[in-house]
Coordinates of C-alpha atoms and ligand atoms in Angstrom, one line a residue:
M161 CA 32.1 204.1 123.2
A162 CA 33.9 201.2 125.0
K163 CA 35.2 200.2 121.7
G164 CA 36.5 203.8 121.0
E165 CA 38.2 204.0 124.4
K166 CA 40.0 200.8 123.8
K167 CA 41.3 202.1 120.5
G168 CA 42.4 205.4 122.1
S169 CA 44.4 203.6 124.8
A170 CA 46.1 201.5 122.3
V171 CA 47.1 204.6 120.4
R172 CA 48.3 206.2 123.6
G173 CA 50.1 203.0 124.5
F174 CA 51.9 203.0 121.1
K175 CA 52.9 206.6 121.6
A176 CA 54.2 205.9 125.0
E177 CA 56.3 203.0 123.8
E178 CA 57.7 205.1 121.0
F179 CA 58.6 207.8 123.5
Y180 CA 60.5 205.6 125.9
L181 CA 62.2 203.7 123.1
S182 CA 63.4 207.0 121.8
I183 CA 64.9 207.8 125.3
L184 CA 66.5 204.3 125.5
E185 CA 67.9 204.8 122.0
R186 CA 70.0 207.7 123.2
F187 CA 71.0 206.1 126.5
P188 CA 74.8 205.9 126.7
N189 CA 74.8 202.4 128.3
P190 CA 73.9 199.2 126.5
V191 CA 70.2 198.8 127.3
W192 CA 67.7 196.3 125.9
R193 CA 64.2 195.2 126.4
S194 CA 63.1 191.6 126.6
G195 CA 59.5 191.3 125.6
L196 CA 57.1 188.6 126.4
K197 CA 57.8 187.3 122.9
A198 CA 61.2 187.2 121.2
E199 CA 59.9 189.6 118.4
D200 CA 59.3 192.3 121.0
N201 CA 62.9 192.3 122.0
Y202 CA 64.6 195.6 121.4
F203 CA 68.3 196.6 121.6
N204 CA 69.5 200.2 121.9
Q205 CA 72.2 201.8 119.8
A206 CA 74.8 201.6 122.6
W207 CA 74.1 197.8 122.9
L208 CA 74.6 197.4 119.2
E209 CA 77.8 199.4 119.2
F210 CA 79.2 197.5 122.2
T211 CA 78.6 194.1 120.6
G212 CA 79.1 195.1 117.0
F213 CA 75.9 193.4 116.1
R214 CA 73.5 194.6 113.4
P215 CA 69.9 194.9 114.5
E216 CA 68.9 191.9 112.3
E217 CA 71.5 189.8 114.1
T218 CA 69.7 190.2 117.3
K219 CA 66.5 188.7 116.0
G220 CA 65.0 185.7 117.8
D221 CA 67.7 184.1 119.9
G222 CA 70.4 185.8 117.8
W223 CA 71.4 188.2 120.5
L224 CA 72.4 185.3 122.8
R225 CA 75.5 184.8 120.5
A226 CA 76.9 188.0 122.1
V227 CA 76.9 186.2 125.5
H228 CA 79.9 184.1 126.5
P229 CA 79.1 180.4 125.6
D230 CA 79.6 179.4 129.2
D231 CA 77.1 182.0 130.4
R232 CA 74.3 181.4 127.9
E233 CA 72.4 178.8 129.9
Y234 CA 72.5 181.0 133.0
V235 CA 71.2 184.0 131.1
K236 CA 68.5 182.0 129.4
Q237 CA 67.3 180.6 132.7
N238 CA 67.2 184.0 134.3
I239 CA 65.8 186.0 131.5
C240 CA 62.3 185.7 133.0
C241 CA 62.7 186.4 136.6
G242 CA 59.1 186.5 137.4
E243 CA 56.6 189.2 137.0
K244 CA 57.0 192.5 138.8
K245 CA 60.4 191.7 140.2
S246 CA 63.6 193.6 139.6
T247 CA 66.9 191.7 139.6
K248 CA 70.5 191.7 138.6
L249 CA 72.4 189.3 136.3
L250 CA 76.2 189.0 136.0
Y251 CA 77.6 187.5 132.8
R252 CA 80.2 188.1 130.1
L253 CA 79.2 190.0 127.0
R254 CA 81.3 190.0 123.9
H255 CA 82.7 193.4 123.0
H256 CA 83.1 194.1 119.3
S257 CA 86.9 194.1 119.8
G258 CA 86.6 190.4 120.4
Q259 CA 87.1 190.6 124.2
Y260 CA 84.5 189.4 126.6
R261 CA 83.6 192.0 129.2
W262 CA 81.9 191.3 132.5
V263 CA 78.6 193.1 132.7
E264 CA 76.1 193.6 135.5
E265 CA 72.7 193.7 134.0
H266 CA 70.0 195.5 136.0
C267 CA 66.5 194.3 135.0
S268 CA 63.2 196.0 136.0
A269 CA 59.8 194.9 135.1
L270 CA 58.0 196.9 132.4
Y271 CA 54.3 197.6 132.2
S272 CA 52.1 198.8 129.4
P273 CA 50.2 202.0 129.9
A274 CA 47.2 199.8 130.6
G275 CA 49.2 198.4 133.6
E276 CA 49.9 195.0 132.0
F277 CA 53.2 193.3 132.6
S278 CA 55.1 193.4 129.3
G279 CA 58.6 192.3 129.9
Y280 CA 61.8 193.8 131.3
I281 CA 64.0 196.7 130.6
R282 CA 67.7 195.7 131.1
S283 CA 70.6 198.0 131.4
C284 CA 74.2 196.7 131.3
Y285 CA 77.2 198.1 133.2
D286 CA 80.7 197.0 132.2
I287 CA 82.3 195.9 135.5
T288 CA 85.3 194.0 134.1
E289 CA 87.9 196.3 135.6
Q290 CA 86.2 196.4 138.9
R291 CA 86.0 192.6 139.0
Q292 CA 89.7 192.2 138.1
R293 CA 90.7 194.8 140.8
E294 CA 88.8 192.8 143.4
A295 CA 90.0 189.4 142.2
E296 CA 93.6 189.9 141.4
P297 CA 94.8 193.3 142.5
G298 CA 98.1 193.1 140.7
L299 CA 96.8 191.9 137.4
V300 CA 94.2 194.4 136.3
G301 CA 94.0 194.1 132.5
A302 CA 97.1 192.0 132.4
Y303 CA 95.5 189.0 130.6
D304 CA 93.1 188.9 127.7
P305 CA 90.0 187.1 128.8
L306 CA 89.3 185.5 125.4
T307 CA 92.7 183.9 124.8
G308 CA 94.3 184.0 128.2
L309 CA 97.3 185.7 126.6
P310 CA 99.0 188.7 128.2
T311 CA 97.7 192.1 127.1
K312 CA 99.8 194.9 125.7
R313 CA 100.5 196.2 129.2
L314 CA 102.0 193.0 130.5
F315 CA 103.7 192.5 127.1
A316 CA 105.4 195.9 127.5
E317 CA 106.6 194.9 131.0
R318 CA 108.1 191.6 129.7
L319 CA 109.7 193.3 126.7
G320 CA 111.3 195.8 129.1
L321 CA 112.8 192.9 131.1
A322 CA 114.0 191.2 127.9
I323 CA 115.7 194.4 126.7
S324 CA 117.5 195.0 130.0
M325 CA 118.7 191.4 130.0
A326 CA 119.8 191.7 126.3
A327 CA 121.7 194.9 127.1
R328 CA 123.6 193.2 129.9
K329 CA 124.5 190.1 127.9
G330 CA 125.0 191.7 124.5
R331 CA 122.1 189.7 123.0
Y332 CA 119.2 190.6 120.7
V333 CA 115.4 190.9 121.2
A334 CA 112.9 190.8 118.4
V335 CA 109.3 192.2 118.5
L336 CA 106.9 190.6 116.0
H337 CA 103.7 192.3 115.2
V338 CA 101.3 189.6 113.8
D339 CA 98.2 190.7 112.0
L340 CA 95.8 188.1 110.6
D341 CA 95.0 188.8 106.9
H342 CA 91.3 189.4 106.2
F343 CA 90.2 188.2 109.6
K344 CA 87.5 190.8 109.9
L345 CA 85.8 189.5 106.8
L346 CA 86.1 186.0 108.0
N347 CA 84.7 186.9 111.4
E348 CA 81.7 188.5 110.0
F349 CA 81.1 185.6 107.7
L350 CA 81.5 183.0 110.4
G351 CA 79.9 184.8 113.3
Y352 CA 81.6 185.8 116.4
E353 CA 81.4 182.6 118.2
M354 CA 83.5 180.8 115.5
G355 CA 85.7 183.8 115.2
D356 CA 86.5 183.6 118.9
E357 CA 87.3 179.9 118.6
L358 CA 89.5 180.7 115.7
L359 CA 91.4 183.4 117.7
R360 CA 91.9 181.0 120.5
A361 CA 93.3 178.4 118.1
V362 CA 95.6 181.0 116.5
S363 CA 96.9 182.0 119.9
S364 CA 97.8 178.4 120.8
R365 CA 99.6 178.0 117.5
L366 CA 101.5 181.2 118.1
L367 CA 102.5 179.9 121.5
G368 CA 103.8 176.8 119.8
C369 CA 106.2 178.8 117.7
V370 CA 108.2 180.3 120.5
R371 CA 110.6 179.2 123.2
Q372 CA 110.1 179.4 126.9
G373 CA 111.0 182.9 128.0
D374 CA 109.4 184.5 124.9
T375 CA 106.1 186.3 125.2
V376 CA 103.0 186.1 123.0
A377 CA 100.4 188.7 123.7
R378 CA 97.1 189.8 122.2
L379 CA 97.1 193.4 121.2
E380 CA 93.5 193.7 120.0
A381 CA 91.0 191.9 117.8
D382 CA 93.1 190.0 115.3
E383 CA 96.5 191.5 116.2
F384 CA 99.1 189.7 118.3
L385 CA 102.6 190.7 119.6
M386 CA 105.5 188.4 120.1
A387 CA 108.7 189.2 122.0
L388 CA 111.6 186.9 121.3
A389 CA 114.1 187.3 124.1
D390 CA 117.8 186.4 124.4
M391 CA 118.6 185.8 120.8
A392 CA 122.2 185.3 119.5
H393 CA 121.4 186.7 116.1
G394 CA 118.8 189.2 115.1
Q395 CA 118.0 187.5 111.8
D396 CA 116.9 184.3 113.7
A397 CA 113.6 186.2 114.2
A398 CA 113.0 185.3 110.5
L399 CA 113.0 181.7 111.4
V400 CA 110.3 182.2 114.0
A401 CA 108.3 184.5 111.6
Q402 CA 108.5 181.9 108.9
R403 CA 107.4 179.3 111.4
V404 CA 104.4 181.4 112.2
V405 CA 103.6 181.8 108.5
N406 CA 103.9 178.0 108.1
R407 CA 101.9 177.0 111.1
L408 CA 99.1 179.3 110.3
S409 CA 98.9 178.0 106.8
S410 CA 97.7 174.6 107.8
P411 CA 93.9 174.6 108.0
F412 CA 92.0 175.2 111.2
Q413 CA 89.3 172.8 112.2
I414 CA 86.6 174.9 113.9
G415 CA 83.3 173.0 114.5
D416 CA 82.8 171.1 111.3
R417 CA 84.5 173.7 109.1
E418 CA 88.0 173.8 107.8
L419 CA 89.3 177.4 107.8
F420 CA 92.3 178.9 106.2
L421 CA 94.2 181.8 107.6
S422 CA 97.4 183.8 106.9
A423 CA 99.2 186.6 108.6
S424 CA 101.3 189.7 107.9
I425 CA 104.2 190.0 110.3
G426 CA 106.4 192.9 111.0
I427 CA 109.7 192.5 112.8
A428 CA 111.7 195.1 114.8
L429 CA 115.0 194.3 116.5
Y430 CA 116.6 195.5 119.6
P431 CA 119.1 197.2 119.5
Q432 CA 119.5 198.1 115.9
D433 CA 115.9 199.4 115.2
S434 CA 115.3 200.9 118.6
R435 CA 116.4 200.6 122.2
E436 CA 113.0 201.6 123.6
I437 CA 109.8 199.7 124.1
A438 CA 107.6 202.2 122.3
G439 CA 110.1 202.5 119.4
L440 CA 110.2 198.7 118.9
L441 CA 106.4 198.5 118.9
S442 CA 105.9 201.2 116.4
R443 CA 108.6 199.9 114.1
A444 CA 107.2 196.4 114.2
D445 CA 103.9 197.9 113.4
A446 CA 105.3 199.8 110.4
A447 CA 107.0 196.7 109.2
M448 CA 103.8 194.7 109.5
Y449 CA 102.1 197.3 107.4
R450 CA 104.6 196.8 104.6
A451 CA 104.2 193.0 104.9
R452 CA 100.5 193.6 104.4
Q453 CA 101.1 195.8 101.4
M454 CA 103.2 193.0 99.9
G455 CA 99.9 191.0 99.9
G456 CA 100.2 189.4 103.3
N457 CA 101.1 185.8 104.2
T458 CA 104.7 187.0 104.7
F459 CA 107.0 188.9 107.1
M460 CA 109.1 192.0 106.8
F461 CA 111.9 193.4 108.9
F462 CA 111.9 197.1 109.7
T463 CA 115.4 197.6 108.2
T464 CA 116.0 197.2 104.5
E465 CA 119.4 195.6 105.1
M466 CA 117.7 192.8 107.1
N467 CA 115.2 192.3 104.4
E468 CA 118.0 192.0 101.8
Q469 CA 119.7 189.3 103.8
I470 CA 116.5 187.4 104.1
F471 CA 115.8 187.9 100.5
R472 CA 119.2 186.4 99.6
R473 CA 118.3 183.4 101.8
L474 CA 115.0 183.0 100.1
Q475 CA 116.8 183.1 96.8
M476 CA 119.1 180.4 98.0
E477 CA 116.0 178.4 99.0
D478 CA 114.7 178.8 95.5
T479 CA 118.0 177.7 94.0
L480 CA 118.1 174.7 96.2
R481 CA 114.6 173.7 95.2
R482 CA 115.6 174.0 91.6
A483 CA 118.8 172.0 92.2
L484 CA 116.6 169.2 93.5
Q485 CA 114.4 169.3 90.4
Q486 CA 117.4 169.6 88.1
K487 CA 119.1 166.7 89.7
E488 CA 122.2 168.7 90.7
F489 CA 122.7 166.8 93.9
L490 CA 125.0 163.8 94.1
L491 CA 126.4 161.5 96.6
H492 CA 130.0 160.7 97.4
F493 CA 130.8 157.6 99.3
Q494 CA 133.6 157.1 101.8
Q495 CA 134.8 153.7 103.0
Q496 CA 134.7 152.7 106.6
V497 CA 137.2 150.1 107.6
D498 CA 138.1 147.5 110.2
A499 CA 141.7 148.5 110.7
S500 CA 142.7 145.3 112.4
Q501 CA 142.1 143.4 109.2
M502 CA 142.3 146.3 106.8
R503 CA 139.0 145.5 105.2
P504 CA 136.0 147.7 104.4
V505 CA 132.9 147.3 106.6
G506 CA 130.7 150.1 105.3
L507 CA 130.2 153.2 103.3
E508 CA 129.2 156.7 104.4
A509 CA 127.1 158.6 101.9
L510 CA 128.1 162.3 101.8
L511 CA 126.0 164.8 100.0
R512 CA 127.4 167.2 97.3
W513 CA 125.8 169.9 95.2
N514 CA 127.1 170.2 91.7
H515 CA 126.4 173.9 91.3
P516 CA 126.1 175.0 87.7
T517 CA 128.5 177.9 88.2
L518 CA 130.2 177.4 91.5
G519 CA 131.2 173.8 91.0
V520 CA 130.9 171.0 93.6
L521 CA 129.9 172.4 96.9
P522 CA 130.3 170.7 100.3
P523 CA 127.2 170.1 102.6
S524 CA 128.3 172.9 105.0
D525 CA 127.5 175.4 102.2
F526 CA 123.8 174.5 101.9
I527 CA 122.6 172.1 104.5
P528 CA 122.0 174.9 107.1
V529 CA 119.7 176.8 104.7
A530 CA 118.0 173.6 103.7
E531 CA 117.4 172.8 107.3
E532 CA 116.0 176.2 108.1
T533 CA 113.7 176.3 105.2
G534 CA 112.4 172.7 105.6
L535 CA 113.8 171.7 102.2
I536 CA 116.0 169.3 104.0
L537 CA 113.0 166.9 104.2
S538 CA 112.9 166.5 100.4
I539 CA 116.7 166.6 100.0
G540 CA 117.0 164.0 102.8
E541 CA 114.5 161.7 101.2
W542 CA 116.5 162.0 97.9
V543 CA 119.7 161.1 99.8
L544 CA 118.1 158.0 101.4
R545 CA 116.7 156.8 98.1
E546 CA 119.9 157.4 96.2
A547 CA 122.1 155.7 98.9
C548 CA 119.8 152.6 98.8
K549 CA 119.9 152.7 95.0
V550 CA 123.7 152.7 95.0
Y551 CA 123.7 149.9 97.6
R552 CA 121.7 147.8 95.2
Q553 CA 123.8 148.7 92.1
L554 CA 127.0 147.7 93.9
A555 CA 125.4 144.4 94.8
Q556 CA 124.3 143.9 91.2
R557 CA 127.9 144.2 90.1
G558 CA 128.7 141.2 92.2
L559 CA 130.5 143.2 94.9
Q560 CA 130.4 142.1 98.5
P561 CA 127.5 144.0 100.1
L562 CA 128.6 146.9 102.3
R563 CA 126.4 148.6 104.8
V564 CA 125.5 152.2 103.9
A565 CA 125.5 155.0 106.4
V566 CA 123.3 158.1 105.8
N567 CA 123.5 161.3 107.7
I568 CA 120.1 162.5 109.0
S569 CA 119.5 166.1 109.9
Q570 CA 117.7 167.3 112.9
R571 CA 114.5 168.3 111.1
Q572 CA 114.4 165.0 109.2
F573 CA 114.8 163.1 112.4
K574 CA 112.0 164.9 114.0
Y575 CA 109.8 164.3 111.0
L576 CA 107.3 161.7 112.2
G577 CA 107.0 160.1 108.8
L578 CA 110.7 159.1 108.7
P579 CA 110.4 155.4 109.9
G580 CA 107.4 154.9 107.5
F581 CA 109.4 156.3 104.6
I582 CA 112.4 154.1 105.4
E583 CA 110.2 151.0 105.7
K584 CA 108.8 151.5 102.3
L585 CA 112.2 152.3 100.8
L586 CA 113.7 149.2 102.2
K587 CA 110.9 147.1 100.7
A588 CA 111.2 148.8 97.3
E589 CA 114.9 148.4 97.1
D590 CA 114.8 144.9 98.6
M591 CA 117.4 145.9 101.2
P592 CA 117.7 144.3 104.6
G593 CA 117.2 146.9 107.4
H594 CA 120.6 146.1 109.0
M595 CA 122.4 147.2 105.8
L596 CA 121.2 150.7 106.4
E597 CA 122.7 152.9 109.1
L598 CA 121.5 156.3 110.2
E599 CA 123.9 158.9 111.6
I600 CA 122.3 161.3 114.0
T601 CA 124.0 163.7 116.4
E602 CA 124.0 164.0 120.1
S603 CA 122.0 167.2 120.1
M604 CA 119.2 165.5 118.1
V605 CA 119.0 162.8 120.7
M606 CA 119.0 165.2 123.6
S607 CA 116.5 167.7 122.3
D608 CA 113.4 165.7 122.5
P609 CA 114.0 162.5 124.6
V610 CA 110.4 161.1 124.2
Q611 CA 110.2 161.6 120.5
T612 CA 113.7 160.3 120.0
S613 CA 113.0 157.1 121.9
V614 CA 109.8 156.5 119.9
T615 CA 111.5 157.0 116.6
L616 CA 114.6 155.0 117.5
H617 CA 112.4 152.0 118.6
K618 CA 110.5 152.2 115.3
L619 CA 113.7 152.1 113.4
K620 CA 115.0 149.2 115.4
E621 CA 111.9 147.2 114.5
L622 CA 112.9 147.7 110.9
G623 CA 116.4 146.4 111.8
V624 CA 118.0 149.8 110.8
R625 CA 121.1 150.7 112.7
V626 CA 121.7 153.9 114.5
V627 CA 125.0 155.7 115.0
I628 CA 125.8 158.8 117.1
D629 CA 127.9 161.0 114.8
D630 CA 130.5 163.6 116.0
F631 CA 130.4 162.0 119.4
G632 CA 132.1 164.0 122.2
A633 CA 131.4 167.4 120.6
G634 CA 128.0 167.7 122.3
Y635 CA 126.7 167.2 125.8
S636 CA 124.9 163.9 125.9
S637 CA 124.0 162.4 129.1
I638 CA 125.7 159.0 128.9
S639 CA 123.3 157.4 131.3
Y640 CA 120.5 158.5 129.0
L641 CA 122.2 157.1 125.8
K642 CA 122.4 153.8 127.6
R643 CA 118.7 153.5 127.5
L644 CA 118.3 154.0 123.8
P645 CA 118.8 151.4 121.1
I646 CA 122.0 152.8 119.6
D647 CA 124.6 150.6 117.8
R648 CA 127.6 152.8 117.5
V649 CA 129.3 156.1 118.4
K650 CA 131.7 157.9 116.1
I651 CA 134.4 159.9 117.8
D652 CA 134.3 163.4 116.4
K653 CA 137.2 164.0 114.0
S654 CA 138.4 167.1 115.9
F655 CA 139.6 164.8 118.8
V656 CA 141.2 162.4 116.4
H657 CA 143.0 165.3 114.7
D658 CA 144.4 166.6 118.0
M659 CA 144.9 163.4 120.0
L660 CA 148.6 163.0 119.4
Q661 CA 149.4 166.6 120.2
D662 CA 146.9 167.4 122.9
A663 CA 146.6 165.4 126.1
Q664 CA 143.0 166.5 126.7
S665 CA 141.9 165.3 123.3
M666 CA 143.6 162.0 123.9
A667 CA 141.8 161.7 127.3
I668 CA 138.5 162.3 125.6
V669 CA 139.2 159.7 122.9
R670 CA 140.1 157.2 125.7
T671 CA 137.0 158.0 127.7
I672 CA 134.7 157.5 124.7
I673 CA 136.3 154.2 123.9
A674 CA 136.0 153.0 127.5
M675 CA 132.5 154.2 127.8
A676 CA 131.4 152.6 124.5
R677 CA 132.9 149.3 125.6
S678 CA 131.2 149.4 129.0
M679 CA 127.9 150.1 127.3
D680 CA 128.4 147.4 124.7
L681 CA 128.4 149.9 121.8
E682 CA 130.7 149.9 118.8
V683 CA 133.0 152.8 118.5
M684 CA 134.4 154.2 115.3
A685 CA 136.9 157.0 114.8
E686 CA 136.4 159.4 111.9
G687 CA 138.8 161.8 110.3
V688 CA 141.8 159.4 110.5
E689 CA 144.5 160.9 108.3
T690 CA 147.8 159.4 109.4
K691 CA 149.2 156.0 110.2
E692 CA 150.2 157.3 113.7
Q693 CA 146.6 158.2 114.5
M694 CA 145.5 154.7 113.3
E695 CA 148.1 152.9 115.5
A696 CA 147.2 155.0 118.5
L697 CA 143.5 154.3 118.1
K698 CA 144.2 150.6 117.6
K699 CA 146.2 150.6 120.8
E700 CA 143.4 152.2 122.7
G701 CA 141.0 149.5 121.4
C702 CA 139.3 151.2 118.6
Q703 CA 139.4 149.2 115.4
L704 CA 136.7 150.8 113.3
M705 CA 137.9 153.9 111.4
Q706 CA 137.1 156.2 108.6
G707 CA 139.3 158.9 107.1
Y708 CA 141.5 160.1 104.2
L709 CA 144.1 157.5 105.3
F710 CA 141.7 154.8 103.9
G711 CA 140.1 156.8 101.2
R712 CA 138.4 160.0 100.3
P713 CA 134.8 160.3 99.6
M714 CA 134.2 159.5 95.9
P715 CA 131.4 159.2 93.4
P716 CA 129.8 155.7 93.1
E717 CA 131.5 154.9 89.8
S718 CA 135.1 155.4 91.2
L719 CA 134.0 153.6 94.4
A720 CA 132.9 150.5 92.5
A721 CA 136.2 150.4 90.7
V722 CA 138.1 150.7 94.0
L723 CA 136.0 148.1 95.7
K724 CA 136.5 145.7 92.8
A725 CA 140.3 146.2 92.9
Q726 CA 140.4 145.7 96.6
E727 CA 138.4 142.5 96.4
S728 CA 140.7 141.0 93.8
T729 CA 144.0 142.1 95.4
G730 CA 142.9 141.8 99.1
Q731 CA 144.5 145.2 99.7
M732 CA 143.0 148.5 100.8
I733 CA 143.3 150.9 97.9
R734 CA 142.8 154.6 98.3
Ligands
C2E36 P1 130.1 163.9 109.1 O1 128.9 163.0 109.0 O2 130.8 164.0 110.4 O3 131.0 163.5 107.9 C1 132.3 163.4 107.9 C2 132.9 164.5 107.2 O4 134.3 164.4 107.4 C3 132.7 164.6 105.7 O5 132.7 165.9 105.3 C4 134.0 163.9 105.2 O6 134.3 164.3 103.9 C5 135.0 164.5 106.2 N1 136.2 163.6 106.3 C6 136.3 162.3 106.0 N2 137.5 161.8 106.3 C7 138.2 162.9 106.7 C8 139.6 163.1 107.1 O7 140.4 162.2 107.2 N3 139.9 164.3 107.5 C9 139.1 165.4 107.5 N4 139.5 166.5 107.9 N5 137.8 165.2 107.1 C10 137.4 164.0 106.7 P2 131.6 166.5 104.4 O8 131.3 165.5 103.3 O9 132.0 167.9 104.0 O10 130.3 166.5 105.3 C11 130.3 167.4 106.4 C12 129.0 167.1 107.2 O11 127.9 167.4 106.4 C13 128.9 165.7 107.6 O12 129.7 165.4 108.7 C14 127.4 165.6 107.9 O13 127.1 166.1 109.2 C15 126.8 166.6 106.9 N6 126.3 165.8 105.7 C16 126.9 165.2 104.7 N7 126.0 164.6 103.9 C17 124.8 164.8 104.5 C18 123.5 164.4 104.1 O14 123.2 163.7 103.1 N8 122.4 164.8 104.9 C19 122.7 165.6 106.0 N9 121.6 165.9 106.7 N10 123.9 166.0 106.4 C20 125.0 165.6 105.6
MG37 MG1 128.4 161.4 109.4
MG38 MG1 131.1 163.1 111.9

């Protein structure tokens, strides 16, 4: 009989358990039961819905992955709070949207029908909003807990401010809607923890794509918003969008995995697409949808006209890339002279594009696009290589070696591999460093002082000379220039052009010459076209010059002939 009774109570126990589990199952809050053994754990439907976990993912310690990594130890320590006690835990639980929510978990001890302690029943209450209200009254829901980025609410506020500022100043604002391609698949494959880490890494890359004053926000799961404020041209948003596409395309190192991501980006512009916050958001969203339909890893503007403009630019990029392959670029060289002795002291390499249908194009026609698209790095390397090659060829013809100056673009100068590239090149061409001169502009020097200083010192170690081109046109801080290893400044040709008619230009020329002298820098005037200009510059103490008066830029073959004739006659020949 005792045996039978035992069996009966077990059956009753089983039924009772089934009964209360069926109640828990329908309970609207996330509820779970922690048993004495991990296999007795049970999670109700609301818990699974909240976290997005499948039942099998909760097995063993699997459920702990829904708890914020920083709170796991605390939850583990407190999971067993001693028999017959009831208690509360406070921790962050991952919502299926990717956000961590603060939950208050109420635990009460659970007994079998036989009166034996058998674990805890734990119900969770989402108290995120309440906590935020208490902690930061003005900031309820303003920041996303996972990434620390503003949420849509704060984004809308900032966008509103950007719009009213743009309206006053006649500027543009762009809204970018960034959606990660196939993130959901990746997230499921990797697990939420790595997914979270990836989202944090994405958000910091996005932040790296914008300027101060722009806003990056997290909309939901794998969608982000960016507001680009105070823009001079609407189409500049394409540069930022392209930057985002490029930055996301380099692999992410998460744990010991290398992960690849791409994004679809939609762009809406104030004022042309809409003047309202909601209108801009919905248009950016619609444009994002089209980018996704194009197969992702790209961006689209809301307006067709904008897309066409960008398309033309992409075509241009394509043509430029082909031009490089087809060897359509060439260098012209212009002499630089010491006017006091009328002898050449150097050559400036100037890039030309021999376009198959348009003829020879000046750099102003294509350098800006090459710069924007990043192709300038390859083109710039070609220019450096070609300039050094011409230097060697002239020397091989028995001509007196002349220093070669090469113009370096902003992006090329910022490229960390530049000094290394030049070092190898000089070795390969057997060219002394001091025979190569790099022309950079004031704005390049001023834009990133630390980086500039590092790069310039590396170049100095190679013996390479550095010249500030178009000097006077920018806004350098002279005291700052003094601290950098610079050899020469070139007075911008606009001042040389005007100096004899315009007192202010003359004053600038004088100031630059005096400043250079006081700082022990060489000074060269460019764009010298007339004898009068030459004489005036000499009188002011500037002997180094470049300009049509002494010779136009010309191909290497013609240059070699001119140099040869000059050497034999001792006369400058144009
Ligand atoms: P820059 O370095 O200031 O070059 C001087 C420009 O003035 C050249 O124009 C040259 O042809 C022109 N020039 C020379 N003498 C005179 C003169 O007496 N009067 C006038 N009015 N102009 C004169 P170019 O070749 O069209 O080059 C324009 C700019 O393009 C250059 O300005 C430089 O900033 C850029 N550039 C040229 N080649 C390259 C290159 O290989 N790479 C990069 N990144 N930029 C380049
Ligand atoms: Mg130059
Ligand atoms: Mg110049």
